[in-house]
């Protein structure tokens, strides 16, 4: 359903945000239903129904640019969030590496301190 609705509305893929996806699919479904009903009304000669369907069609078409703009905005936000997550991941990796380095330094200093204490105790014992 999603690829068909997306192609009917001129998109290569459906939006990922659930709210935008819902709005997007609703507008696409409405547009497809109006086009389908317009064909039936034309076949049966119901001009009033055809006018109403054309009005609904125009209304659905008017909604699409706003939905497309909202979709583009959400895609930009998603990309910004992805970049931020990558940056945070890099910072976390650096912090972990720094923590590992600090732990190694701490262990080395403790070993040196233990050696100094031992040397001091030997001097005191002499």
JSON list of C-alpha atoms in Angstrom, two decimals:
[
{"chain": "A", "resi": 1, "resn": "UNK", "atom": "CA", "xyz": [0.00, 0.00, 0.00]},
{"chain": "A", "resi": 2, "resn": "UNK", "atom": "CA", "xyz": [2.73, 2.47, 0.96]},
{"chain": "A", "resi": 3, "resn": "UNK", "atom": "CA", "xyz": [4.70, 2.33, -2.32]},
{"chain": "A", "resi": 4, "resn": "UNK", "atom": "CA", "xyz": [1.50, 2.67, -4.36]},
{"chain": "A", "resi": 5, "resn": "UNK", "atom": "CA", "xyz": [0.29, 5.60, -2.26]},
{"chain": "A", "resi": 6, "resn": "UNK", "atom": "CA", "xyz": [3.72, 7.21, -2.37]},
{"chain": "A", "resi": 7, "resn": "UNK", "atom": "CA", "xyz": [3.97, 6.95, -6.13]},
{"chain": "A", "resi": 8, "resn": "UNK", "atom": "CA", "xyz": [0.43, 8.27, -6.53]},
{"chain": "A", "resi": 9, "resn": "UNK", "atom": "CA", "xyz": [1.50, 11.37, -4.61]},
{"chain": "A", "resi": 10, "resn": "UNK", "atom": "CA", "xyz": [4.80, 11.84, -6.42]},
{"chain": "A", "resi": 11, "resn": "UNK", "atom": "CA", "xyz": [7.14, 10.48, -3.75]},
{"chain": "A", "resi": 12, "resn": "UNK", "atom": "CA", "xyz": [9.74, 7.77, -4.14]},
{"chain": "A", "resi": 13, "resn": "UNK", "atom": "CA", "xyz": [9.20, 6.55, -0.58]},
{"chain": "A", "resi": 14, "resn": "UNK", "atom": "CA", "xyz": [6.82, 7.13, 2.28]},
{"chain": "A", "resi": 15, "resn": "UNK", "atom": "CA", "xyz": [7.81, 9.29, 5.28]},
{"chain": "A", "resi": 16, "resn": "UNK", "atom": "CA", "xyz": [9.22, 7.57, 8.36]},
{"chain": "A", "resi": 17, "resn": "UNK", "atom": "CA", "xyz": [7.57, 9.67, 11.08]},
{"chain": "A", "resi": 18, "resn": "UNK", "atom": "CA", "xyz": [4.34, 7.89, 12.13]},
{"chain": "A", "resi": 19, "resn": "UNK", "atom": "CA", "xyz": [2.26, 11.10, 12.25]},
{"chain": "A", "resi": 20, "resn": "UNK", "atom": "CA", "xyz": [3.56, 12.35, 8.92]},
{"chain": "A", "resi": 21, "resn": "UNK", "atom": "CA", "xyz": [3.11, 8.90, 7.44]},
{"chain": "A", "resi": 22, "resn": "UNK", "atom": "CA", "xyz": [-0.49, 8.80, 8.65]},
{"chain": "A", "resi": 23, "resn": "UNK", "atom": "CA", "xyz": [-1.23, 12.27, 7.20]},
{"chain": "A", "resi": 24, "resn": "UNK", "atom": "CA", "xyz": [0.60, 11.37, 4.01]},
{"chain": "A", "resi": 25, "resn": "UNK", "atom": "CA", "xyz": [-1.30, 8.12, 3.51]},
{"chain": "A", "resi": 26, "resn": "UNK", "atom": "CA", "xyz": [-4.62, 9.73, 4.37]},
{"chain": "A", "resi": 27, "resn": "UNK", "atom": "CA", "xyz": [-4.08, 12.46, 1.74]},
{"chain": "A", "resi": 28, "resn": "UNK", "atom": "CA", "xyz": [-2.91, 9.94, -0.86]},
{"chain": "A", "resi": 29, "resn": "UNK", "atom": "CA", "xyz": [-5.80, 7.59, -0.15]},
{"chain": "A", "resi": 30, "resn": "UNK", "atom": "CA", "xyz": [-8.24, 10.51, -0.31]},
{"chain": "A", "resi": 31, "resn": "UNK", "atom": "CA", "xyz": [-6.78, 11.61, -3.63]},
{"chain": "A", "resi": 32, "resn": "UNK", "atom": "CA", "xyz": [-6.96, 8.10, -5.08]},
{"chain": "A", "resi": 33, "resn": "UNK", "atom": "CA", "xyz": [-10.52, 7.62, -3.82]},
{"chain": "A", "resi": 34, "resn": "UNK", "atom": "CA", "xyz": [-11.59, 10.94, -5.33]},
{"chain": "A", "resi": 35, "resn": "UNK", "atom": "CA", "xyz": [-10.01, 10.05, -8.67]},
{"chain": "A", "resi": 36, "resn": "UNK", "atom": "CA", "xyz": [-11.65, 6.62, -8.62]},
{"chain": "A", "resi": 37, "resn": "UNK", "atom": "CA", "xyz": [-15.06, 8.05, -7.65]},
{"chain": "A", "resi": 38, "resn": "UNK", "atom": "CA", "xyz": [-14.70, 10.75, -10.30]},
{"chain": "A", "resi": 39, "resn": "UNK", "atom": "CA", "xyz": [-14.35, 8.06, -12.94]},
{"chain": "A", "resi": 40, "resn": "UNK", "atom": "CA", "xyz": [-17.49, 6.31, -11.68]},
{"chain": "A", "resi": 41, "resn": "UNK", "atom": "CA", "xyz": [-19.48, 9.56, -11.49]},
{"chain": "A", "resi": 42, "resn": "UNK", "atom": "CA", "xyz": [-18.44, 10.44, -15.03]},
{"chain": "A", "resi": 43, "resn": "UNK", "atom": "CA", "xyz": [-19.54, 7.02, -16.28]},
{"chain": "A", "resi": 44, "resn": "UNK", "atom": "CA", "xyz": [-22.96, 7.38, -14.70]},
{"chain": "A", "resi": 45, "resn": "UNK", "atom": "CA", "xyz": [-23.40, 11.04, -15.68]},
{"chain": "A", "resi": 46, "resn": "UNK", "atom": "CA", "xyz": [-23.86, 12.43, -12.16]},
{"chain": "A", "resi": 47, "resn": "UNK", "atom": "CA", "xyz": [-22.63, 15.99, -12.72]},
{"chain": "A", "resi": 48, "resn": "UNK", "atom": "CA", "xyz": [-23.26, 17.18, -9.16]},
{"chain": "A", "resi": 49, "resn": "UNK", "atom": "CA", "xyz": [-21.34, 14.25, -7.76]},
{"chain": "A", "resi": 50, "resn": "UNK", "atom": "CA", "xyz": [-18.60, 14.90, -10.30]},
{"chain": "A", "resi": 51, "resn": "UNK", "atom": "CA", "xyz": [-18.35, 18.57, -9.22]},
{"chain": "A", "resi": 52, "resn": "UNK", "atom": "CA", "xyz": [-18.15, 17.53, -5.57]},
{"chain": "A", "resi": 53, "resn": "UNK", "atom": "CA", "xyz": [-15.50, 14.96, -6.37]},
{"chain": "A", "resi": 54, "resn": "UNK", "atom": "CA", "xyz": [-13.50, 17.53, -8.32]},
{"chain": "A", "resi": 55, "resn": "UNK", "atom": "CA", "xyz": [-13.74, 19.92, -5.35]},
{"chain": "A", "resi": 56, "resn": "UNK", "atom": "CA", "xyz": [-12.50, 17.14, -3.08]},
{"chain": "A", "resi": 57, "resn": "UNK", "atom": "CA", "xyz": [-9.74, 16.39, -5.57]},
{"chain": "A", "resi": 58, "resn": "UNK", "atom": "CA", "xyz": [-8.60, 20.02, -5.54]},
{"chain": "A", "resi": 59, "resn": "UNK", "atom": "CA", "xyz": [-8.75, 20.05, -1.76]},
{"chain": "A", "resi": 60, "resn": "UNK", "atom": "CA", "xyz": [-6.63, 16.90, -1.58]},
{"chain": "A", "resi": 61, "resn": "UNK", "atom": "CA", "xyz": [-4.15, 18.36, -4.07]},
{"chain": "A", "resi": 62, "resn": "UNK", "atom": "CA", "xyz": [-3.94, 21.54, -1.96]},
{"chain": "A", "resi": 63, "resn": "UNK", "atom": "CA", "xyz": [-3.02, 19.47, 1.09]},
{"chain": "A", "resi": 64, "resn": "UNK", "atom": "CA", "xyz": [-0.14, 17.68, -0.65]},
{"chain": "A", "resi": 65, "resn": "UNK", "atom": "CA", "xyz": [2.37, 20.60, -0.81]},
{"chain": "A", "resi": 66, "resn": "UNK", "atom": "CA", "xyz": [1.95, 21.20, 2.92]},
{"chain": "A", "resi": 67, "resn": "UNK", "atom": "CA", "xyz": [2.42, 17.52, 3.63]},
{"chain": "A", "resi": 68, "resn": "UNK", "atom": "CA", "xyz": [5.45, 17.40, 1.35]},
{"chain": "A", "resi": 69, "resn": "UNK", "atom": "CA", "xyz": [6.94, 20.42, 3.14]},
{"chain": "A", "resi": 70, "resn": "UNK", "atom": "CA", "xyz": [6.28, 18.77, 6.50]},
{"chain": "A", "resi": 71, "resn": "UNK", "atom": "CA", "xyz": [7.85, 15.57, 5.22]},
{"chain": "A", "resi": 72, "resn": "UNK", "atom": "CA", "xyz": [10.95, 17.47, 4.02]},
{"chain": "A", "resi": 73, "resn": "UNK", "atom": "CA", "xyz": [11.22, 19.19, 7.40]},
{"chain": "A", "resi": 74, "resn": "UNK", "atom": "CA", "xyz": [10.95, 15.86, 9.23]},
{"chain": "A", "resi": 75, "resn": "UNK", "atom": "CA", "xyz": [13.57, 14.33, 6.95]},
{"chain": "A", "resi": 76, "resn": "UNK", "atom": "CA", "xyz": [15.90, 17.27, 7.74]},
{"chain": "A", "resi": 77, "resn": "UNK", "atom": "CA", "xyz": [15.28, 16.78, 11.46]},
{"chain": "A", "resi": 78, "resn": "UNK", "atom": "CA", "xyz": [15.97, 13.08, 11.09]},
{"chain": "A", "resi": 79, "resn": "UNK", "atom": "CA", "xyz": [19.26, 13.81, 9.30]},
{"chain": "A", "resi": 80, "resn": "UNK", "atom": "CA", "xyz": [20.26, 16.35, 11.97]},
{"chain": "A", "resi": 81, "resn": "UNK", "atom": "CA", "xyz": [19.44, 13.81, 14.69]},
{"chain": "A", "resi": 82, "resn": "UNK", "atom": "CA", "xyz": [21.49, 11.18, 12.87]},
{"chain": "A", "resi": 83, "resn": "UNK", "atom": "CA", "xyz": [24.49, 13.54, 12.65]},
{"chain": "A", "resi": 84, "resn": "UNK", "atom": "CA", "xyz": [24.11, 14.44, 16.33]},
{"chain": "A", "resi": 85, "resn": "UNK", "atom": "CA", "xyz": [23.99, 10.74, 17.25]},
{"chain": "A", "resi": 86, "resn": "UNK", "atom": "CA", "xyz": [27.18, 10.16, 15.24]},
{"chain": "A", "resi": 87, "resn": "UNK", "atom": "CA", "xyz": [28.88, 13.09, 17.02]},
{"chain": "A", "resi": 88, "resn": "UNK", "atom": "CA", "xyz": [27.80, 11.80, 20.42]},
{"chain": "A", "resi": 89, "resn": "UNK", "atom": "CA", "xyz": [29.01, 8.33, 19.52]},
{"chain": "A", "resi": 90, "resn": "UNK", "atom": "CA", "xyz": [32.40, 9.77, 18.60]},
{"chain": "A", "resi": 91, "resn": "UNK", "atom": "CA", "xyz": [32.54, 11.74, 21.85]},
{"chain": "A", "resi": 92, "resn": "UNK", "atom": "CA", "xyz": [31.62, 8.64, 23.82]},
{"chain": "A", "resi": 93, "resn": "UNK", "atom": "CA", "xyz": [34.36, 6.65, 22.10]},
{"chain": "A", "resi": 94, "resn": "UNK", "atom": "CA", "xyz": [36.89, 9.37, 22.93]},
{"chain": "A", "resi": 95, "resn": "UNK", "atom": "CA", "xyz": [35.70, 9.49, 26.54]},
{"chain": "A", "resi": 96, "resn": "UNK", "atom": "CA", "xyz": [35.99, 5.72, 26.83]},
{"chain": "A", "resi": 97, "resn": "UNK", "atom": "CA", "xyz": [39.48, 5.81, 25.34]},
{"chain": "A", "resi": 98, "resn": "UNK", "atom": "CA", "xyz": [40.39, 8.63, 27.72]},
{"chain": "A", "resi": 99, "resn": "UNK", "atom": "CA", "xyz": [38.97, 6.66, 30.65]},
{"chain": "A", "resi": 100, "resn": "UNK", "atom": "CA", "xyz": [41.02, 3.63, 29.66]},
{"chain": "A", "resi": 101, "resn": "UNK", "atom": "CA", "xyz": [44.14, 5.79, 29.42]},
{"chain": "A", "resi": 102, "resn": "UNK", "atom": "CA", "xyz": [43.44, 7.35, 32.85]},
{"chain": "A", "resi": 103, "resn": "UNK", "atom": "CA", "xyz": [42.93, 3.93, 34.38]},
{"chain": "A", "resi": 104, "resn": "UNK", "atom": "CA", "xyz": [46.28, 2.77, 32.97]},
{"chain": "A", "resi": 105, "resn": "UNK", "atom": "CA", "xyz": [47.96, 5.90, 34.38]},
{"chain": "A", "resi": 106, "resn": "UNK", "atom": "CA", "xyz": [46.32, 5.33, 37.78]},
{"chain": "A", "resi": 107, "resn": "UNK", "atom": "CA", "xyz": [47.57, 1.75, 37.88]},
{"chain": "A", "resi": 108, "resn": "UNK", "atom": "CA", "xyz": [51.07, 2.87, 36.88]},
{"chain": "A", "resi": 109, "resn": "UNK", "atom": "CA", "xyz": [51.09, 5.57, 39.60]},
{"chain": "A", "resi": 110, "resn": "UNK", "atom": "CA", "xyz": [49.87, 3.07, 42.20]},
{"chain": "A", "resi": 111, "resn": "UNK", "atom": "CA", "xyz": [52.68, 0.70, 41.19]},
{"chain": "A", "resi": 112, "resn": "UNK", "atom": "CA", "xyz": [55.23, 3.52, 41.44]},
{"chain": "A", "resi": 113, "resn": "UNK", "atom": "CA", "xyz": [53.83, 4.55, 44.83]},
{"chain": "A", "resi": 114, "resn": "UNK", "atom": "CA", "xyz": [54.03, 0.98, 46.06]},
{"chain": "A", "resi": 115, "resn": "UNK", "atom": "CA", "xyz": [57.66, 0.83, 44.85]},
{"chain": "A", "resi": 116, "resn": "UNK", "atom": "CA", "xyz": [58.48, 4.12, 46.62]},
{"chain": "A", "resi": 117, "resn": "UNK", "atom": "CA", "xyz": [56.87, 2.88, 49.86]},
{"chain": "A", "resi": 118, "resn": "UNK", "atom": "CA", "xyz": [58.82, -0.36, 49.66]},
{"chain": "A", "resi": 119, "resn": "UNK", "atom": "CA", "xyz": [62.06, 1.56, 49.03]},
{"chain": "A", "resi": 120, "resn": "UNK", "atom": "CA", "xyz": [61.22, 3.92, 51.93]},
{"chain": "A", "resi": 121, "resn": "UNK", "atom": "CA", "xyz": [60.50, 1.01, 54.27]},
{"chain": "A", "resi": 122, "resn": "UNK", "atom": "CA", "xyz": [63.82, -0.58, 53.30]},
{"chain": "A", "resi": 123, "resn": "UNK", "atom": "CA", "xyz": [65.69, 2.66, 54.10]},
{"chain": "A", "resi": 124, "resn": "UNK", "atom": "CA", "xyz": [63.86, 3.00, 57.42]},
{"chain": "A", "resi": 125, "resn": "UNK", "atom": "CA", "xyz": [64.69, -0.60, 58.26]},
{"chain": "A", "resi": 126, "resn": "UNK", "atom": "CA", "xyz": [68.44, -0.01, 57.63]}
]
